[in-house]
Amino acid sequence: MIVTEIVPVDKRRSKVILDEDFALVLYRGECNRFGIKEGEELSEDTYQEILKEVLFKRARERVLYLLKASDKTEQELVRKLKDGGYPKEAIDYAVGFVKEHRFINDENYGKRYVEFNSRRKSEKQIQFELQRKGLDKEIIRDILKEQPVDEEAQIQAYIRKKRIDPKELDRKERSKVMASLGRKGFSYEAVNRVLGANFDDI
């Protein structure tokens, strides 16, 4: 591996760009310690030494710090470490460490997320957000079967807050309410049951 460029990140750290299309973020003193210079080779032995002596520990401490602040899924931790300039080996080590010690569990995260949000978000919105966080579709489906979202209660709360009387809505007003609830991810069936009308002709 050839060091193609060393780019300052801030006053203390630099991004070491290698010819194999990846980079490391190291402190200036670490660059000096391992003899890293632009245009020179970074041997495999030195790279492994940097991983084991510096980046594995730093990545592990980083994920523990992130988890101390709030729960995260595996994919969220991977994304955070990638954004921080950690190589794949360090990411795999750090995430493997917290999984082994049961600091993260995507299924448990999903259950807590649904429990917390089931009274203020639609099922579709919860599914979308959990998938974005990296949870498997099957896991999400199983969680929602065990912990169903009461969409009708949320829709009722919405129309009360907006002071909407479904019996007084004309066709245009009903369409507007339907569209608003649809954007929030609520199902047609749930909206239809709460508003107490068939909107097929709207």
mmCIF file of N, CA and C in Angstrom, residues 33-127:
data_model
loop_
_atom_site.group_PDB
_atom_site.id
_atom_site.type_symbol
_atom_site.label_atom_id
_atom_site.label_comp_id
_atom_site.label_asym_id
_atom_site.label_seq_id
_atom_site.Cartn_x
_atom_site.Cartn_y
_atom_site.Cartn_z
ATOM 1 N N ARG A 33 4.926 8.209 14.585
ATOM 2 C CA ARG A 33 5.310 6.967 15.273
ATOM 3 C C ARG A 33 5.444 5.798 14.304
ATOM 4 N N PHE A 34 4.518 5.708 13.341
ATOM 5 C CA PHE A 34 4.545 4.579 12.404
ATOM 6 C C PHE A 34 5.256 4.923 11.094
ATOM 7 N N GLY A 35 5.892 6.082 11.056
ATOM 8 C CA GLY A 35 6.696 6.451 9.889
ATOM 9 C C GLY A 35 5.895 6.629 8.620
ATOM 10 N N ILE A 36 4.691 7.202 8.747
ATOM 11 C CA ILE A 36 3.816 7.351 7.584
ATOM 12 C C ILE A 36 4.145 8.655 6.868
ATOM 13 N N LYS A 37 4.500 8.532 5.583
ATOM 14 C CA LYS A 37 4.858 9.707 4.789
ATOM 15 C C LYS A 37 4.263 9.581 3.396
ATOM 16 N N GLU A 38 3.898 10.733 2.826
ATOM 17 C CA GLU A 38 3.343 10.740 1.472
ATOM 18 C C GLU A 38 4.338 10.139 0.479
ATOM 19 N N GLY A 39 3.800 9.320 -0.437
ATOM 20 C CA GLY A 39 4.621 8.733 -1.490
ATOM 21 C C GLY A 39 5.384 7.500 -1.068
ATOM 22 N N GLU A 40 5.325 7.150 0.217
ATOM 23 C CA GLU A 40 6.049 5.962 0.692
ATOM 24 C C GLU A 40 5.092 4.806 0.966
ATOM 25 N N GLU A 41 5.658 3.633 1.029
ATOM 26 C CA GLU A 41 4.844 2.429 1.219
ATOM 27 C C GLU A 41 4.469 2.250 2.688
ATOM 28 N N LEU A 42 3.241 1.796 2.884
ATOM 29 C CA LEU A 42 2.792 1.369 4.214
ATOM 30 C C LEU A 42 2.695 -0.145 4.155
ATOM 31 N N SER A 43 3.621 -0.821 4.821
ATOM 32 C CA SER A 43 3.668 -2.284 4.730
ATOM 33 C C SER A 43 2.456 -2.917 5.415
ATOM 34 N N GLU A 44 2.157 -4.139 5.033
ATOM 35 C CA GLU A 44 1.039 -4.866 5.633
ATOM 36 C C GLU A 44 1.273 -5.068 7.121
ATOM 37 N N ASP A 45 2.510 -5.325 7.503
ATOM 38 C CA ASP A 45 2.828 -5.512 8.929
ATOM 39 C C ASP A 45 2.539 -4.237 9.720
ATOM 40 N N THR A 46 2.928 -3.093 9.170
ATOM 41 C CA THR A 46 2.681 -1.826 9.859
ATOM 42 C C THR A 46 1.188 -1.533 9.929
ATOM 43 N N TYR A 47 0.493 -1.831 8.835
ATOM 44 C CA TYR A 47 -0.956 -1.617 8.814
ATOM 45 C C TYR A 47 -1.640 -2.454 9.896
ATOM 46 N N GLN A 48 -1.255 -3.716 10.010
ATOM 47 C CA GLN A 48 -1.836 -4.587 11.043
ATOM 48 C C GLN A 48 -1.487 -4.088 12.447
ATOM 49 N N GLU A 49 -0.292 -3.558 12.588
ATOM 50 C CA GLU A 49 0.123 -3.001 13.885
ATOM 51 C C GLU A 49 -0.744 -1.789 14.251
ATOM 52 N N ILE A 50 -1.017 -0.936 13.263
ATOM 53 C CA ILE A 50 -1.877 0.233 13.496
ATOM 54 C C ILE A 50 -3.278 -0.217 13.907
ATOM 55 N N LEU A 51 -3.777 -1.226 13.220
ATOM 56 C CA LEU A 51 -5.107 -1.747 13.570
ATOM 57 C C LEU A 51 -5.142 -2.234 15.011
ATOM 58 N N LYS A 52 -4.208 -3.111 15.355
ATOM 59 C CA LYS A 52 -4.248 -3.778 16.660
ATOM 60 C C LYS A 52 -3.903 -2.840 17.812
ATOM 61 N N GLU A 53 -2.955 -1.949 17.589
ATOM 62 C CA GLU A 53 -2.500 -1.087 18.683
ATOM 63 C C GLU A 53 -3.300 0.206 18.816
ATOM 64 N N VAL A 54 -3.938 0.630 17.725
ATOM 65 C CA VAL A 54 -4.599 1.940 17.755
ATOM 66 C C VAL A 54 -6.091 1.856 17.403
ATOM 67 N N LEU A 55 -6.383 1.408 16.194
ATOM 68 C CA LEU A 55 -7.732 1.589 15.659
ATOM 69 C C LEU A 55 -8.769 0.638 16.242
ATOM 70 N N PHE A 56 -8.392 -0.592 16.586
ATOM 71 C CA PHE A 56 -9.357 -1.507 17.206
ATOM 72 C C PHE A 56 -9.868 -0.913 18.520
ATOM 73 N N LYS A 57 -8.947 -0.485 19.339
ATOM 74 C CA LYS A 57 -9.325 0.072 20.647
ATOM 75 C C LYS A 57 -10.126 1.359 20.477
ATOM 76 N N ARG A 58 -9.699 2.209 19.537
ATOM 77 C CA ARG A 58 -10.379 3.497 19.349
ATOM 78 C C ARG A 58 -11.805 3.286 18.827
ATOM 79 N N ALA A 59 -11.958 2.347 17.910
ATOM 80 C CA ALA A 59 -13.299 2.062 17.375
ATOM 81 C C ALA A 59 -14.194 1.475 18.461
ATOM 82 N N ARG A 60 -13.643 0.616 19.281
ATOM 83 C CA ARG A 60 -14.421 0.033 20.385
ATOM 84 C C ARG A 60 -14.870 1.114 21.364
ATOM 85 N N GLU A 61 -13.960 2.002 21.726
ATOM 86 C CA GLU A 61 -14.318 3.084 22.642
ATOM 87 C C GLU A 61 -15.359 4.020 22.021
ATOM 88 N N ARG A 62 -15.250 4.195 20.729
ATOM 89 C CA ARG A 62 -16.209 5.066 20.040
ATOM 90 C C ARG A 62 -17.634 4.490 20.092
ATOM 91 N N VAL A 63 -17.783 3.193 19.810
ATOM 92 C CA VAL A 63 -19.136 2.614 19.820
ATOM 93 C C VAL A 63 -19.690 2.569 21.240
ATOM 94 N N LEU A 64 -18.834 2.328 22.225
ATOM 95 C CA LEU A 64 -19.310 2.333 23.616
ATOM 96 C C LEU A 64 -19.783 3.732 24.009
ATOM 97 N N TYR A 65 -19.085 4.741 23.536
ATOM 98 C CA TYR A 65 -19.502 6.117 23.808
ATOM 99 C C TYR A 65 -20.842 6.415 23.138
ATOM 100 N N LEU A 66 -21.000 5.973 21.901
ATOM 101 C CA LEU A 66 -22.253 6.199 21.176
ATOM 102 C C LEU A 66 -23.422 5.506 21.862
ATOM 103 N N LEU A 67 -23.188 4.290 22.358
ATOM 104 C CA LEU A 67 -24.253 3.539 23.027
ATOM 105 C C LEU A 67 -24.580 4.130 24.389
ATOM 106 N N LYS A 68 -23.598 4.766 24.994
ATOM 107 C CA LYS A 68 -23.844 5.419 26.279
ATOM 108 C C LYS A 68 -24.809 6.591 26.094
ATOM 109 N N ALA A 69 -24.707 7.250 24.944
ATOM 110 C CA ALA A 69 -25.573 8.401 24.660
ATOM 111 C C ALA A 69 -26.987 7.967 24.319
ATOM 112 N N SER A 70 -27.138 6.885 23.543
ATOM 113 C CA SER A 70 -28.467 6.397 23.158
ATOM 114 C C SER A 70 -28.344 5.028 22.498
ATOM 115 N N ASP A 71 -29.454 4.295 22.476
ATOM 116 C CA ASP A 71 -29.480 2.992 21.809
ATOM 117 C C ASP A 71 -29.192 3.164 20.324
ATOM 118 N N LYS A 72 -28.523 2.189 19.750
ATOM 119 C CA LYS A 72 -28.240 2.203 18.320
ATOM 120 C C LYS A 72 -28.425 0.797 17.757
ATOM 121 N N THR A 73 -28.753 0.720 16.476
ATOM 122 C CA THR A 73 -28.753 -0.565 15.794
ATOM 123 C C THR A 73 -27.346 -0.847 15.261
ATOM 124 N N GLU A 74 -27.134 -2.069 14.820
ATOM 125 C CA GLU A 74 -25.831 -2.428 14.256
ATOM 126 C C GLU A 74 -25.499 -1.538 13.062
ATOM 127 N N GLN A 75 -26.471 -1.335 12.181
ATOM 128 C CA GLN A 75 -26.206 -0.529 10.986
ATOM 129 C C GLN A 75 -25.888 0.918 11.336
ATOM 130 N N GLU A 76 -26.528 1.452 12.348
ATOM 131 C CA GLU A 76 -26.249 2.826 12.753
ATOM 132 C C GLU A 76 -24.818 2.956 13.268
ATOM 133 N N LEU A 77 -24.357 1.965 14.027
ATOM 134 C CA LEU A 77 -22.976 2.002 14.520
ATOM 135 C C LEU A 77 -21.983 1.894 13.371
ATOM 136 N N VAL A 78 -22.270 0.994 12.426
ATOM 137 C CA VAL A 78 -21.390 0.845 11.269
ATOM 138 C C VAL A 78 -21.298 2.160 10.506
ATOM 139 N N ARG A 79 -22.435 2.804 10.309
ATOM 140 C CA ARG A 79 -22.464 4.076 9.576
ATOM 141 C C ARG A 79 -21.660 5.150 10.299
ATOM 142 N N LYS A 80 -21.813 5.218 11.627
ATOM 143 C CA LYS A 80 -21.076 6.215 12.418
ATOM 144 C C LYS A 80 -19.569 5.997 12.307
ATOM 145 N N LEU A 81 -19.155 4.739 12.374
ATOM 146 C CA LEU A 81 -17.718 4.450 12.293
ATOM 147 C C LEU A 81 -17.174 4.734 10.893
ATOM 148 N N LYS A 82 -17.948 4.413 9.869
ATOM 149 C CA LYS A 82 -17.518 4.730 8.503
ATOM 150 C C LYS A 82 -17.334 6.231 8.343
ATOM 151 N N ASP A 83 -18.303 6.981 8.861
ATOM 152 C CA ASP A 83 -18.213 8.443 8.776
ATOM 153 C C ASP A 83 -17.001 8.969 9.541
ATOM 154 N N GLY A 84 -16.573 8.224 10.560
ATOM 155 C CA GLY A 84 -15.414 8.634 11.346
ATOM 156 C C GLY A 84 -14.084 8.232 10.744
ATOM 157 N N GLY A 85 -14.135 7.567 9.579
ATOM 158 C CA GLY A 85 -12.905 7.208 8.882
ATOM 159 C C GLY A 85 -12.257 5.913 9.338
ATOM 160 N N TYR A 86 -13.009 5.058 10.018
ATOM 161 C CA TYR A 86 -12.446 3.777 10.462
ATOM 162 C C TYR A 86 -12.480 2.756 9.327
ATOM 163 N N PRO A 87 -11.427 1.963 9.166
ATOM 164 C CA PRO A 87 -11.430 0.921 8.131
ATOM 165 C C PRO A 87 -12.335 -0.245 8.521
ATOM 166 N N LYS A 88 -12.660 -1.087 7.549
ATOM 167 C CA LYS A 88 -13.600 -2.184 7.750
ATOM 168 C C LYS A 88 -13.178 -3.107 8.885
ATOM 169 N N GLU A 89 -11.884 -3.400 8.974
ATOM 170 C CA GLU A 89 -11.420 -4.319 10.018
ATOM 171 C C GLU A 89 -11.730 -3.786 11.415
ATOM 172 N N ALA A 90 -11.522 -2.490 11.617
ATOM 173 C CA ALA A 90 -11.789 -1.885 12.921
ATOM 174 C C ALA A 90 -13.284 -1.842 13.203
ATOM 175 N N ILE A 91 -14.076 -1.577 12.151
ATOM 176 C CA ILE A 91 -15.534 -1.554 12.307
ATOM 177 C C ILE A 91 -16.038 -2.943 12.700
ATOM 178 N N ASP A 92 -15.567 -3.963 11.991
ATOM 179 C CA ASP A 92 -15.995 -5.339 12.289
ATOM 180 C C ASP A 92 -15.615 -5.728 13.713
ATOM 181 N N TYR A 93 -14.429 -5.339 14.131
ATOM 182 C CA TYR A 93 -13.976 -5.676 15.486
ATOM 183 C C TYR A 93 -14.856 -5.000 16.537
ATOM 184 N N ALA A 94 -15.095 -3.700 16.378
ATOM 185 C CA ALA A 94 -15.846 -2.939 17.379
ATOM 186 C C ALA A 94 -17.297 -3.406 17.464
ATOM 187 N N VAL A 95 -17.924 -3.603 16.317
ATOM 188 C CA VAL A 95 -19.317 -4.056 16.308
ATOM 189 C C VAL A 95 -19.413 -5.491 16.836
ATOM 190 N N GLY A 96 -18.455 -6.317 16.466
ATOM 191 C CA GLY A 96 -18.431 -7.687 16.990
ATOM 192 C C GLY A 96 -18.284 -7.704 18.504
ATOM 193 N N PHE A 97 -17.492 -6.793 19.031
ATOM 194 C CA PHE A 97 -17.287 -6.712 20.483
ATOM 195 C C PHE A 97 -18.589 -6.395 21.209
ATOM 196 N N VAL A 98 -19.317 -5.366 20.740
ATOM 197 C CA VAL A 98 -20.548 -4.989 21.449
ATOM 198 C C VAL A 98 -21.653 -6.022 21.255
ATOM 199 N N LYS A 99 -21.634 -6.723 20.122
ATOM 200 C CA LYS A 99 -22.619 -7.802 19.929
ATOM 201 C C LYS A 99 -22.319 -8.975 20.855
ATOM 202 N N GLU A 100 -21.041 -9.319 20.942
ATOM 203 C CA GLU A 100 -20.632 -10.441 21.799
ATOM 204 C C GLU A 100 -20.998 -10.182 23.255
ATOM 205 N N HIS A 101 -20.853 -8.937 23.688
ATOM 206 C CA HIS A 101 -21.159 -8.589 25.076
ATOM 207 C C HIS A 101 -22.604 -8.112 25.258
ATOM 208 N N ARG A 102 -23.399 -8.303 24.211
ATOM 209 C CA ARG A 102 -24.845 -8.017 24.261
ATOM 210 C C ARG A 102 -25.173 -6.568 24.589
ATOM 211 N N PHE A 103 -24.308 -5.686 24.122
ATOM 212 C CA PHE A 103 -24.599 -4.260 24.271
ATOM 213 C C PHE A 103 -25.570 -3.793 23.197
ATOM 214 N N ILE A 104 -25.651 -4.554 22.089
ATOM 215 C CA ILE A 104 -26.641 -4.242 21.056
ATOM 216 C C ILE A 104 -27.375 -5.518 20.679
ATOM 217 N N ASN A 105 -28.639 -5.346 20.336
ATOM 218 C CA ASN A 105 -29.484 -6.437 19.854
ATOM 219 C C ASN A 105 -30.589 -5.781 19.037
ATOM 220 N N ASP A 106 -30.534 -5.961 17.734
ATOM 221 C CA ASP A 106 -31.460 -5.246 16.858
ATOM 222 C C ASP A 106 -32.921 -5.584 17.138
ATOM 223 N N GLU A 107 -33.194 -6.838 17.465
ATOM 224 C CA GLU A 107 -34.585 -7.220 17.740
ATOM 225 C C GLU A 107 -35.103 -6.525 18.994
ATOM 226 N N ASN A 108 -34.297 -6.509 20.045
ATOM 227 C CA ASN A 108 -34.702 -5.820 21.272
ATOM 228 C C ASN A 108 -34.857 -4.310 21.033
ATOM 229 N N TYR A 109 -33.946 -3.761 20.219
ATOM 230 C CA TYR A 109 -34.053 -2.345 19.861
ATOM 231 C C TYR A 109 -35.392 -2.087 19.177
ATOM 232 N N GLY A 110 -35.747 -2.955 18.228
ATOM 233 C CA GLY A 110 -36.999 -2.805 17.502
ATOM 234 C C GLY A 110 -38.209 -2.859 18.415
ATOM 235 N N LYS A 111 -38.180 -3.757 19.374
ATOM 236 C CA LYS A 111 -39.303 -3.887 20.317
ATOM 237 C C LYS A 111 -39.456 -2.613 21.153
ATOM 238 N N ARG A 112 -38.325 -2.092 21.617
ATOM 239 C CA ARG A 112 -38.381 -0.853 22.409
ATOM 240 C C ARG A 112 -38.863 0.316 21.552
ATOM 241 N N TYR A 113 -38.410 0.347 20.313
ATOM 242 C CA TYR A 113 -38.790 1.435 19.413
ATOM 243 C C TYR A 113 -40.291 1.415 19.153
ATOM 244 N N VAL A 114 -40.839 0.224 18.895
ATOM 245 C CA VAL A 114 -42.276 0.111 18.636
ATOM 246 C C VAL A 114 -43.066 0.481 19.885
ATOM 247 N N GLU A 115 -42.613 -0.005 21.032
ATOM 248 C CA GLU A 115 -43.308 0.303 22.281
ATOM 249 C C GLU A 115 -43.370 1.820 22.521
ATOM 250 N N PHE A 116 -42.275 2.498 22.239
ATOM 251 C CA PHE A 116 -42.197 3.933 22.489
ATOM 252 C C PHE A 116 -43.010 4.742 21.479
ATOM 253 N N ASN A 117 -43.081 4.249 20.216
ATOM 254 C CA ASN A 117 -43.673 5.044 19.144
ATOM 255 C C ASN A 117 -45.057 4.577 18.689
ATOM 256 N N SER A 118 -45.563 3.486 19.239
ATOM 257 C CA SER A 118 -46.810 2.898 18.725
ATOM 258 C C SER A 118 -48.036 3.774 18.953
ATOM 259 N N ARG A 119 -47.921 4.781 19.811
ATOM 260 C CA ARG A 119 -49.066 5.664 20.052
ATOM 261 C C ARG A 119 -48.934 7.015 19.361
ATOM 262 N N ARG A 120 -47.843 7.176 18.587
ATOM 263 C CA ARG A 120 -47.676 8.472 17.926
ATOM 264 C C ARG A 120 -47.201 8.382 16.479
ATOM 265 N N LYS A 121 -46.955 7.151 16.000
ATOM 266 C CA LYS A 121 -46.551 6.974 14.602
ATOM 267 C C LYS A 121 -47.339 5.833 13.988
ATOM 268 N N SER A 122 -47.590 5.928 12.682
ATOM 269 C CA SER A 122 -48.314 4.870 11.981
ATOM 270 C C SER A 122 -47.427 3.634 11.818
ATOM 271 N N GLU A 123 -48.079 2.516 11.538
ATOM 272 C CA GLU A 123 -47.327 1.268 11.339
ATOM 273 C C GLU A 123 -46.375 1.401 10.159
ATOM 274 N N LYS A 124 -46.837 2.003 9.081
ATOM 275 C CA LYS A 124 -45.995 2.173 7.893
ATOM 276 C C LYS A 124 -44.770 3.035 8.203
ATOM 277 N N GLN A 125 -44.979 4.097 8.979
ATOM 278 C CA GLN A 125 -43.864 4.977 9.333
ATOM 279 C C GLN A 125 -42.853 4.251 10.209
ATOM 280 N N ILE A 126 -43.340 3.463 11.150
ATOM 281 C CA ILE A 126 -42.454 2.680 12.016
ATOM 282 C C ILE A 126 -41.665 1.665 11.189
ATOM 283 N N GLN A 127 -42.351 0.978 10.273
ATOM 284 C CA GLN A 127 -41.660 0.012 9.407
ATOM 285 C C GLN A 127 -40.548 0.685 8.617
#
